[in-house]
């Protein structure tokens, strides 16, 4: 698979703005380099000259933008160069296999991303994990829709969930999530290739986690409602705060309403339940 590598050089302290921009245009991974350069990788075809013009027009602090064609990105290698462990609420520690296990009693999770999204560094993933830590998952059935690396399902499993169904449409994500689930010894997580409309179960879930894109969240809303227990909770992220109303209105139309809202750097997380 061929990727495009977008390198943006900038002045000042604007990494967060440019990171959000790269995610917005479709990058699947974003790295901050030490020399005031931020790098994003994407698979989709783009008009390179138009993108360069847009970035230079939108951001006066951008001094240069270059786009390169690359094949078969090794996410492990890239991650090892750029990734530092993270801690959430002083309760959860996310690290790579090559990092030392923490000496504290925090929940310790090891993630090797390979070709998948979800290390905990992006705002949407951290927002979702924060919400999982706020919830009582003891004896709950959980659906992790668009599992990526499997990180949310793993956090749910280690937080007390009795059963986790993790699904994704990308075979590479399934392979990666399977590896991470094994590393973290989460035997109660069951992986399935496909989308939420293809789940073959005759029960409902107490909690549904969906950190995907806005369009997918809108397309799959009725399926989430179908598989959500009457007293269940759904947690959504993967979209900007500017898109909240569109998401809320769509879910209101199927009798789901917002109970809590969280945001980080213009990324949104909504907690919803059946009215």
PDB file of C-alpha atoms in Angstrom:
ATOM      1  CA  UNK A   1       0.000   0.000   0.000  1.00  0.00           C
ATOM      2  CA  UNK A   2       1.381   3.404  -0.950  1.00  0.00           C
ATOM      3  CA  UNK A   3       1.292   6.259   1.546  1.00  0.00           C
ATOM      4  CA  UNK A   4       1.792   9.981   1.271  1.00  0.00           C
ATOM      5  CA  UNK A   5       4.035  11.597   3.854  1.00  0.00           C
ATOM      6  CA  UNK A   6       3.112  15.253   4.524  1.00  0.00           C
ATOM      7  CA  UNK A   7       5.877  17.307   6.180  1.00  0.00           C
ATOM      8  CA  UNK A   8       4.935  20.758   7.485  1.00  0.00           C
ATOM      9  CA  UNK A   9       7.610  23.094   8.840  1.00  0.00           C
ATOM     10  CA  UNK A  10       6.361  25.925  11.042  1.00  0.00           C
ATOM     11  CA  UNK A  11       7.414  28.738  13.338  1.00  0.00           C
ATOM     12  CA  UNK A  12       6.384  29.191  16.955  1.00  0.00           C
ATOM     13  CA  UNK A  13       4.299  26.882  19.155  1.00  0.00           C
ATOM     14  CA  UNK A  14       1.617  25.634  16.777  1.00  0.00           C
ATOM     15  CA  UNK A  15       2.034  21.850  16.807  1.00  0.00           C
ATOM     16  CA  UNK A  16      -1.472  21.170  18.176  1.00  0.00           C
ATOM     17  CA  UNK A  17      -3.179  23.261  15.491  1.00  0.00           C
ATOM     18  CA  UNK A  18      -1.223  21.583  12.691  1.00  0.00           C
ATOM     19  CA  UNK A  19      -1.748  18.136  14.202  1.00  0.00           C
ATOM     20  CA  UNK A  20      -5.525  18.702  14.176  1.00  0.00           C
ATOM     21  CA  UNK A  21      -5.268  19.929  10.571  1.00  0.00           C
ATOM     22  CA  UNK A  22      -3.414  16.789   9.452  1.00  0.00           C
ATOM     23  CA  UNK A  23      -5.991  14.532  11.115  1.00  0.00           C
ATOM     24  CA  UNK A  24      -8.730  16.625   9.484  1.00  0.00           C
ATOM     25  CA  UNK A  25      -7.384  16.122   5.938  1.00  0.00           C
ATOM     26  CA  UNK A  26      -7.234  12.361   6.412  1.00  0.00           C
ATOM     27  CA  UNK A  27      -3.871  11.480   7.926  1.00  0.00           C
ATOM     28  CA  UNK A  28      -3.867   8.145   9.751  1.00  0.00           C
ATOM     29  CA  UNK A  29      -0.836   8.935  11.870  1.00  0.00           C
ATOM     30  CA  UNK A  30       0.814  12.188  12.953  1.00  0.00           C
ATOM     31  CA  UNK A  31       4.273  12.689  14.479  1.00  0.00           C
ATOM     32  CA  UNK A  32       5.797  15.816  15.995  1.00  0.00           C
ATOM     33  CA  UNK A  33       9.500  16.152  15.227  1.00  0.00           C
ATOM     34  CA  UNK A  34      12.024  18.163  17.237  1.00  0.00           C
ATOM     35  CA  UNK A  35      12.911  20.607  14.467  1.00  0.00           C
ATOM     36  CA  UNK A  36       9.534  22.398  14.302  1.00  0.00           C
ATOM     37  CA  UNK A  37       8.282  19.940  11.723  1.00  0.00           C
ATOM     38  CA  UNK A  38       5.134  17.866  11.975  1.00  0.00           C
ATOM     39  CA  UNK A  39       4.623  14.784   9.793  1.00  0.00           C
ATOM     40  CA  UNK A  40       1.415  13.053   8.777  1.00  0.00           C
ATOM     41  CA  UNK A  41       0.838   9.828   6.809  1.00  0.00           C
ATOM     42  CA  UNK A  42      -2.201   9.256   4.616  1.00  0.00           C
ATOM     43  CA  UNK A  43      -3.358   6.748   1.993  1.00  0.00           C
ATOM     44  CA  UNK A  44      -5.902   8.811   0.095  1.00  0.00           C
ATOM     45  CA  UNK A  45      -5.164  10.603  -3.153  1.00  0.00           C
ATOM     46  CA  UNK A  46      -4.961  14.373  -2.859  1.00  0.00           C
ATOM     47  CA  UNK A  47      -4.179  17.348  -5.037  1.00  0.00           C
ATOM     48  CA  UNK A  48      -0.712  18.019  -3.673  1.00  0.00           C
ATOM     49  CA  UNK A  49      -0.382  21.549  -5.026  1.00  0.00           C
ATOM     50  CA  UNK A  50      -3.838  22.484  -3.728  1.00  0.00           C
ATOM     51  CA  UNK A  51      -2.989  21.112  -0.289  1.00  0.00           C
ATOM     52  CA  UNK A  52       0.259  23.084  -0.185  1.00  0.00           C
ATOM     53  CA  UNK A  53      -1.533  26.279  -1.203  1.00  0.00           C
ATOM     54  CA  UNK A  54      -4.285  25.703   1.364  1.00  0.00           C
ATOM     55  CA  UNK A  55      -1.870  25.092   4.249  1.00  0.00           C
ATOM     56  CA  UNK A  56       0.268  28.110   3.422  1.00  0.00           C
ATOM     57  CA  UNK A  57      -2.852  30.278   3.099  1.00  0.00           C
ATOM     58  CA  UNK A  58      -4.539  29.073   6.285  1.00  0.00           C
ATOM     59  CA  UNK A  59      -1.498  29.192   8.524  1.00  0.00           C
ATOM     60  CA  UNK A  60       0.781  32.222   8.317  1.00  0.00           C
ATOM     61  CA  UNK A  61       3.248  30.487  10.651  1.00  0.00           C
ATOM     62  CA  UNK A  62       3.849  27.644   8.156  1.00  0.00           C
ATOM     63  CA  UNK A  63       7.138  28.165   6.357  1.00  0.00           C
ATOM     64  CA  UNK A  64       7.207  25.068   4.152  1.00  0.00           C
ATOM     65  CA  UNK A  65       5.200  21.974   3.215  1.00  0.00           C
ATOM     66  CA  UNK A  66       6.523  18.949   1.355  1.00  0.00           C
ATOM     67  CA  UNK A  67       4.732  15.761   0.266  1.00  0.00           C
ATOM     68  CA  UNK A  68       6.509  12.478  -0.459  1.00  0.00           C
ATOM     69  CA  UNK A  69       5.310   9.084  -1.707  1.00  0.00           C
ATOM     70  CA  UNK A  70       6.326   6.168   0.527  1.00  0.00           C
ATOM     71  CA  UNK A  71       5.523   2.442   0.539  1.00  0.00           C
ATOM     72  CA  UNK A  72       4.594   0.111   3.409  1.00  0.00           C
ATOM     73  CA  UNK A  73       5.009   2.328   6.460  1.00  0.00           C
ATOM     74  CA  UNK A  74       6.440   0.426   9.418  1.00  0.00           C
ATOM     75  CA  UNK A  75       4.419   1.980  12.218  1.00  0.00           C
ATOM     76  CA  UNK A  76       6.415   0.122  14.855  1.00  0.00           C
ATOM     77  CA  UNK A  77       9.633   1.739  13.654  1.00  0.00           C
ATOM     78  CA  UNK A  78       8.061   5.191  13.398  1.00  0.00           C
ATOM     79  CA  UNK A  79       6.389   4.818  16.791  1.00  0.00           C
ATOM     80  CA  UNK A  80       9.599   3.703  18.463  1.00  0.00           C
ATOM     81  CA  UNK A  81      11.273   6.891  17.222  1.00  0.00           C
ATOM     82  CA  UNK A  82       8.556   9.212  18.498  1.00  0.00           C
ATOM     83  CA  UNK A  83       6.460   7.579  21.199  1.00  0.00           C
ATOM     84  CA  UNK A  84       6.690   8.268  24.917  1.00  0.00           C
ATOM     85  CA  UNK A  85       4.551   6.488  27.544  1.00  0.00           C
ATOM     86  CA  UNK A  86       1.459   8.330  28.733  1.00  0.00           C
ATOM     87  CA  UNK A  87      -0.497   8.339  31.980  1.00  0.00           C
ATOM     88  CA  UNK A  88      -4.212   9.087  32.396  1.00  0.00           C
ATOM     89  CA  UNK A  89      -5.723  10.165  35.716  1.00  0.00           C
ATOM     90  CA  UNK A  90      -2.673   8.642  37.479  1.00  0.00           C
ATOM     91  CA  UNK A  91      -4.521   5.342  37.075  1.00  0.00           C
ATOM     92  CA  UNK A  92      -3.663   4.143  33.582  1.00  0.00           C
ATOM     93  CA  UNK A  93      -0.224   3.801  31.968  1.00  0.00           C
ATOM     94  CA  UNK A  94       0.127   3.201  28.212  1.00  0.00           C
ATOM     95  CA  UNK A  95       3.517   2.119  26.892  1.00  0.00           C
ATOM     96  CA  UNK A  96       5.224   0.329  24.044  1.00  0.00           C
ATOM     97  CA  UNK A  97       6.740  -3.168  24.355  1.00  0.00           C
ATOM     98  CA  UNK A  98      10.225  -1.644  24.513  1.00  0.00           C
ATOM     99  CA  UNK A  99       9.393   0.582  27.517  1.00  0.00           C
ATOM    100  CA  UNK A 100      10.002  -0.433  31.131  1.00  0.00           C
ATOM    101  CA  UNK A 101       6.982  -1.463  33.181  1.00  0.00           C
ATOM    102  CA  UNK A 102       6.070   1.255  35.724  1.00  0.00           C
ATOM    103  CA  UNK A 103       6.868   0.601  39.369  1.00  0.00           C
ATOM    104  CA  UNK A 104       3.482   1.956  40.529  1.00  0.00           C
ATOM    105  CA  UNK A 105       0.213   0.027  40.849  1.00  0.00           C
ATOM    106  CA  UNK A 106      -1.358   1.797  37.873  1.00  0.00           C
ATOM    107  CA  UNK A 107      -3.140  -0.234  35.208  1.00  0.00           C
ATOM    108  CA  UNK A 108      -0.346  -1.090  32.766  1.00  0.00           C
ATOM    109  CA  UNK A 109      -1.203  -1.540  29.085  1.00  0.00           C
ATOM    110  CA  UNK A 110       1.237  -2.389  26.307  1.00  0.00           C
ATOM    111  CA  UNK A 111       0.325  -1.315  22.754  1.00  0.00           C
ATOM    112  CA  UNK A 112       2.190  -1.986  19.501  1.00  0.00           C
ATOM    113  CA  UNK A 113       0.252  -0.094  16.794  1.00  0.00           C
ATOM    114  CA  UNK A 114       1.724  -1.420  13.518  1.00  0.00           C
ATOM    115  CA  UNK A 115      -0.752  -0.258  10.815  1.00  0.00           C
ATOM    116  CA  UNK A 116      -3.565   0.686  13.223  1.00  0.00           C
ATOM    117  CA  UNK A 117      -4.856   3.834  14.903  1.00  0.00           C
ATOM    118  CA  UNK A 118      -4.988   4.145  18.665  1.00  0.00           C
ATOM    119  CA  UNK A 119      -2.040   4.698  20.986  1.00  0.00           C
ATOM    120  CA  UNK A 120      -3.773   7.027  23.430  1.00  0.00           C
ATOM    121  CA  UNK A 121      -1.925  10.105  22.235  1.00  0.00           C
ATOM    122  CA  UNK A 122      -4.621  11.500  19.994  1.00  0.00           C
ATOM    123  CA  UNK A 123      -7.238  13.576  21.811  1.00  0.00           C
ATOM    124  CA  UNK A 124     -10.143  11.341  20.794  1.00  0.00           C
ATOM    125  CA  UNK A 125      -8.511   8.192  22.153  1.00  0.00           C
ATOM    126  CA  UNK A 126      -7.513   9.851  25.424  1.00  0.00           C
ATOM    127  CA  UNK A 127     -11.022  11.301  25.815  1.00  0.00           C
ATOM    128  CA  UNK A 128     -12.505   7.833  25.387  1.00  0.00           C
ATOM    129  CA  UNK A 129     -10.107   6.273  27.881  1.00  0.00           C
ATOM    130  CA  UNK A 130     -10.814   9.010  30.420  1.00  0.00           C
ATOM    131  CA  UNK A 131     -14.512   8.251  30.154  1.00  0.00           C
ATOM    132  CA  UNK A 132     -13.942   4.500  30.550  1.00  0.00           C
ATOM    133  CA  UNK A 133     -12.049   5.236  33.776  1.00  0.00           C
ATOM    134  CA  UNK A 134     -14.998   7.333  35.027  1.00  0.00           C
ATOM    135  CA  UNK A 135     -17.469   4.495  34.479  1.00  0.00           C
ATOM    136  CA  UNK A 136     -18.260   1.342  36.419  1.00  0.00           C
ATOM    137  CA  UNK A 137     -17.581  -1.514  34.011  1.00  0.00           C
ATOM    138  CA  UNK A 138     -17.865  -4.360  36.524  1.00  0.00           C
ATOM    139  CA  UNK A 139     -19.821  -7.252  34.996  1.00  0.00           C
ATOM    140  CA  UNK A 140     -20.631  -5.220  31.856  1.00  0.00           C
ATOM    141  CA  UNK A 141     -20.802  -6.342  28.238  1.00  0.00           C
ATOM    142  CA  UNK A 142     -18.924  -3.866  26.015  1.00  0.00           C
ATOM    143  CA  UNK A 143     -18.806  -3.273  22.259  1.00  0.00           C
ATOM    144  CA  UNK A 144     -15.661  -1.596  20.913  1.00  0.00           C
ATOM    145  CA  UNK A 145     -16.656  -0.443  17.414  1.00  0.00           C
ATOM    146  CA  UNK A 146     -13.717   0.391  15.148  1.00  0.00           C
ATOM    147  CA  UNK A 147     -11.233  -1.141  17.550  1.00  0.00           C
ATOM    148  CA  UNK A 148      -8.007  -0.218  15.688  1.00  0.00           C
ATOM    149  CA  UNK A 149      -5.168  -1.312  17.970  1.00  0.00           C
ATOM    150  CA  UNK A 150      -7.711  -2.724  20.445  1.00  0.00           C
ATOM    151  CA  UNK A 151      -6.724  -0.173  23.074  1.00  0.00           C
ATOM    152  CA  UNK A 152     -10.238   0.805  24.216  1.00  0.00           C
ATOM    153  CA  UNK A 153     -11.389  -2.799  24.465  1.00  0.00           C
ATOM    154  CA  UNK A 154      -8.270  -3.641  26.456  1.00  0.00           C
ATOM    155  CA  UNK A 155      -8.865  -0.755  28.887  1.00  0.00           C
ATOM    156  CA  UNK A 156     -12.500  -1.875  29.232  1.00  0.00           C
ATOM    157  CA  UNK A 157     -11.463  -5.467  29.905  1.00  0.00           C
ATOM    158  CA  UNK A 158      -8.931  -4.444  32.531  1.00  0.00           C
ATOM    159  CA  UNK A 159     -11.545  -2.127  34.098  1.00  0.00           C
ATOM    160  CA  UNK A 160     -13.820  -5.043  34.936  1.00  0.00           C
ATOM    161  CA  UNK A 161     -15.897  -5.767  31.821  1.00  0.00           C
ATOM    162  CA  UNK A 162     -16.845  -9.441  31.633  1.00  0.00           C
ATOM    163  CA  UNK A 163     -17.145  -9.539  27.839  1.00  0.00           C
ATOM    164  CA  UNK A 164     -15.823  -7.244  25.095  1.00  0.00           C
ATOM    165  CA  UNK A 165     -16.676  -7.529  21.406  1.00  0.00           C
ATOM    166  CA  UNK A 166     -14.077  -5.689  19.324  1.00  0.00           C
ATOM    167  CA  UNK A 167     -14.859  -5.135  15.638  1.00  0.00           C
ATOM    168  CA  UNK A 168     -13.116  -3.434  12.740  1.00  0.00           C
ATOM    169  CA  UNK A 169     -13.460  -3.438   8.957  1.00  0.00           C
ATOM    170  CA  UNK A 170      -9.696  -3.465   8.352  1.00  0.00           C
ATOM    171  CA  UNK A 171      -7.979  -6.895   8.422  1.00  0.00           C
ATOM    172  CA  UNK A 172      -4.694  -5.252   9.455  1.00  0.00           C
ATOM    173  CA  UNK A 173      -6.410  -3.725  12.486  1.00  0.00           C
ATOM    174  CA  UNK A 174      -7.829  -7.120  13.405  1.00  0.00           C
ATOM    175  CA  UNK A 175      -4.345  -8.635  13.217  1.00  0.00           C
ATOM    176  CA  UNK A 176      -2.841  -5.818  15.288  1.00  0.00           C
ATOM    177  CA  UNK A 177      -5.634  -5.819  17.891  1.00  0.00           C
ATOM    178  CA  UNK A 178      -5.352  -9.594  18.237  1.00  0.00           C
ATOM    179  CA  UNK A 179      -1.640  -9.235  19.004  1.00  0.00           C
ATOM    180  CA  UNK A 180      -2.217  -6.457  21.559  1.00  0.00           C
ATOM    181  CA  UNK A 181      -5.012  -8.404  23.245  1.00  0.00           C
ATOM    182  CA  UNK A 182      -2.671 -11.364  23.607  1.00  0.00           C
ATOM    183  CA  UNK A 183       0.161  -9.171  24.965  1.00  0.00           C
ATOM    184  CA  UNK A 184      -2.205  -7.766  27.608  1.00  0.00           C
ATOM    185  CA  UNK A 185      -3.732 -11.182  28.415  1.00  0.00           C
ATOM    186  CA  UNK A 186      -7.336 -10.103  27.871  1.00  0.00           C
ATOM    187  CA  UNK A 187      -8.989 -13.427  27.148  1.00  0.00           C
ATOM    188  CA  UNK A 188     -12.517 -12.013  27.397  1.00  0.00           C
ATOM    189  CA  UNK A 189     -12.102  -9.829  24.275  1.00  0.00           C
ATOM    190  CA  UNK A 190     -13.543 -11.370  21.108  1.00  0.00           C
ATOM    191  CA  UNK A 191     -12.393  -9.970  17.762  1.00  0.00           C
ATOM    192  CA  UNK A 192     -14.580  -9.789  14.664  1.00  0.00           C
ATOM    193  CA  UNK A 193     -13.847  -8.509  11.158  1.00  0.00           C
ATOM    194  CA  UNK A 194     -16.696  -6.372   9.802  1.00  0.00           C
ATOM    195  CA  UNK A 195     -18.863  -3.427  10.764  1.00  0.00           C
ATOM    196  CA  UNK A 196     -21.499  -3.051  13.432  1.00  0.00           C
ATOM    197  CA  UNK A 197     -24.299  -4.133  11.081  1.00  0.00           C
ATOM    198  CA  UNK A 198     -22.663  -7.566  10.825  1.00  0.00           C
ATOM    199  CA  UNK A 199     -22.494  -8.401  14.533  1.00  0.00           C
ATOM    200  CA  UNK A 200     -24.068 -11.806  15.053  1.00  0.00           C
ATOM    201  CA  UNK A 201     -25.332 -11.687  18.650  1.00  0.00           C
ATOM    202  CA  UNK A 202     -28.700 -12.208  20.300  1.00  0.00           C
ATOM    203  CA  UNK A 203     -28.025  -9.900  23.257  1.00  0.00           C
ATOM    204  CA  UNK A 204     -27.410  -6.215  23.898  1.00  0.00           C
ATOM    205  CA  UNK A 205     -24.383  -4.356  25.234  1.00  0.00           C
ATOM    206  CA  UNK A 206     -24.260  -2.340  28.439  1.00  0.00           C
ATOM    207  CA  UNK A 207     -21.643   0.005  26.980  1.00  0.00           C
ATOM    208  CA  UNK A 208     -20.807   0.839  23.363  1.00  0.00           C
ATOM    209  CA  UNK A 209     -17.526   2.605  22.574  1.00  0.00           C
ATOM    210  CA  UNK A 210     -17.241   4.182  19.126  1.00  0.00           C
ATOM    211  CA  UNK A 211     -14.210   6.320  18.332  1.00  0.00           C
ATOM    212  CA  UNK A 212     -14.608   6.598  14.569  1.00  0.00           C
ATOM    213  CA  UNK A 213     -15.197   9.389  12.040  1.00  0.00           C
ATOM    214  CA  UNK A 214     -18.276  11.605  11.990  1.00  0.00           C
ATOM    215  CA  UNK A 215     -19.665  10.054   8.799  1.00  0.00           C
ATOM    216  CA  UNK A 216     -19.410   6.504  10.139  1.00  0.00           C
ATOM    217  CA  UNK A 217     -21.010   7.508  13.440  1.00  0.00           C
ATOM    218  CA  UNK A 218     -23.930   8.971  11.502  1.00  0.00           C
ATOM    219  CA  UNK A 219     -24.250   5.943   9.213  1.00  0.00           C
ATOM    220  CA  UNK A 220     -24.158   3.394  12.022  1.00  0.00           C
ATOM    221  CA  UNK A 221     -26.282   5.226  14.606  1.00  0.00           C
ATOM    222  CA  UNK A 222     -29.326   2.964  14.240  1.00  0.00           C
ATOM    223  CA  UNK A 223     -27.195  -0.144  14.733  1.00  0.00           C
ATOM    224  CA  UNK A 224     -25.688   1.234  17.930  1.00  0.00           C
ATOM    225  CA  UNK A 225     -29.209   1.883  19.201  1.00  0.00           C
ATOM    226  CA  UNK A 226     -30.245  -1.664  18.250  1.00  0.00           C
ATOM    227  CA  UNK A 227     -27.427  -3.256  20.235  1.00  0.00           C
ATOM    228  CA  UNK A 228     -27.563  -0.943  23.263  1.00  0.00           C
ATOM    229  CA  UNK A 229     -29.271  -2.195  26.432  1.00  0.00           C
ATOM    230  CA  UNK A 230     -32.194  -0.092  27.641  1.00  0.00           C
ATOM    231  CA  UNK A 231     -30.156   1.199  30.559  1.00  0.00           C
ATOM    232  CA  UNK A 232     -26.912   1.224  28.588  1.00  0.00           C
ATOM    233  CA  UNK A 233     -24.426   3.950  27.717  1.00  0.00           C
ATOM    234  CA  UNK A 234     -22.803   4.867  24.422  1.00  0.00           C
ATOM    235  CA  UNK A 235     -19.576   6.893  24.225  1.00  0.00           C
ATOM    236  CA  UNK A 236     -18.779   8.616  20.932  1.00  0.00           C
ATOM    237  CA  UNK A 237     -15.676  10.425  19.715  1.00  0.00           C
ATOM    238  CA  UNK A 238     -13.676  10.980  16.537  1.00  0.00           C
ATOM    239  CA  UNK A 239     -15.167  14.335  15.509  1.00  0.00           C
ATOM    240  CA  UNK A 240     -14.676  18.042  16.136  1.00  0.00           C
ATOM    241  CA  UNK A 241     -16.712  20.100  18.584  1.00  0.00           C
ATOM    242  CA  UNK A 242     -18.087  21.984  15.555  1.00  0.00           C
ATOM    243  CA  UNK A 243     -19.771  18.721  14.504  1.00  0.00           C
ATOM    244  CA  UNK A 244     -21.401  18.022  17.871  1.00  0.00           C
ATOM    245  CA  UNK A 245     -24.833  19.382  16.965  1.00  0.00           C
ATOM    246  CA  UNK A 246     -25.051  17.258  13.836  1.00  0.00           C
ATOM    247  CA  UNK A 247     -24.191  14.128  15.821  1.00  0.00           C
ATOM    248  CA  UNK A 248     -26.543  15.047  18.689  1.00  0.00           C
ATOM    249  CA  UNK A 249     -29.476  15.764  16.367  1.00  0.00           C
ATOM    250  CA  UNK A 250     -29.024  12.462  14.525  1.00  0.00           C
ATOM    251  CA  UNK A 251     -28.941  10.483  17.765  1.00  0.00           C
ATOM    252  CA  UNK A 252     -31.837  12.460  19.259  1.00  0.00           C
ATOM    253  CA  UNK A 253     -33.859  11.269  16.268  1.00  0.00           C
ATOM    254  CA  UNK A 254     -33.380   7.663  17.394  1.00  0.00           C
ATOM    255  CA  UNK A 255     -34.236   8.443  21.019  1.00  0.00           C
ATOM    256  CA  UNK A 256     -30.710   8.847  22.395  1.00  0.00           C
ATOM    257  CA  UNK A 257     -29.749  11.927  24.364  1.00  0.00           C
ATOM    258  CA  UNK A 258     -26.531  13.424  25.723  1.00  0.00           C
ATOM    259  CA  UNK A 259     -25.794  12.935  29.403  1.00  0.00           C
ATOM    260  CA  UNK A 260     -22.224  14.281  29.410  1.00  0.00           C
ATOM    261  CA  UNK A 261     -19.902  16.232  27.098  1.00  0.00           C
ATOM    262  CA  UNK A 262     -16.127  16.465  27.096  1.00  0.00           C
ATOM    263  CA  UNK A 263     -13.668  18.117  24.744  1.00  0.00           C
ATOM    264  CA  UNK A 264      -9.940  18.506  24.214  1.00  0.00           C
ATOM    265  CA  UNK A 265      -8.255  20.766  21.651  1.00  0.00           C
ATOM    266  CA  UNK A 266     -11.504  21.076  19.647  1.00  0.00           C
ATOM    267  CA  UNK A 267     -12.115  17.298  19.608  1.00  0.00           C
ATOM    268  CA  UNK A 268     -15.364  16.119  21.170  1.00  0.00           C
ATOM    269  CA  UNK A 269     -16.546  13.168  23.253  1.00  0.00           C
ATOM    270  CA  UNK A 270     -20.263  12.601  23.888  1.00  0.00           C
ATOM    271  CA  UNK A 271     -21.810  10.238  26.437  1.00  0.00           C
ATOM    272  CA  UNK A 272     -25.375   9.237  25.546  1.00  0.00           C
ATOM    273  CA  UNK A 273     -28.186   7.034  26.806  1.00  0.00           C
ATOM    274  CA  UNK A 274     -31.690   6.023  25.763  1.00  0.00           C
ATOM    275  CA  UNK A 275     -34.273   8.591  26.826  1.00  0.00           C
TER     276      UNK A 275
END
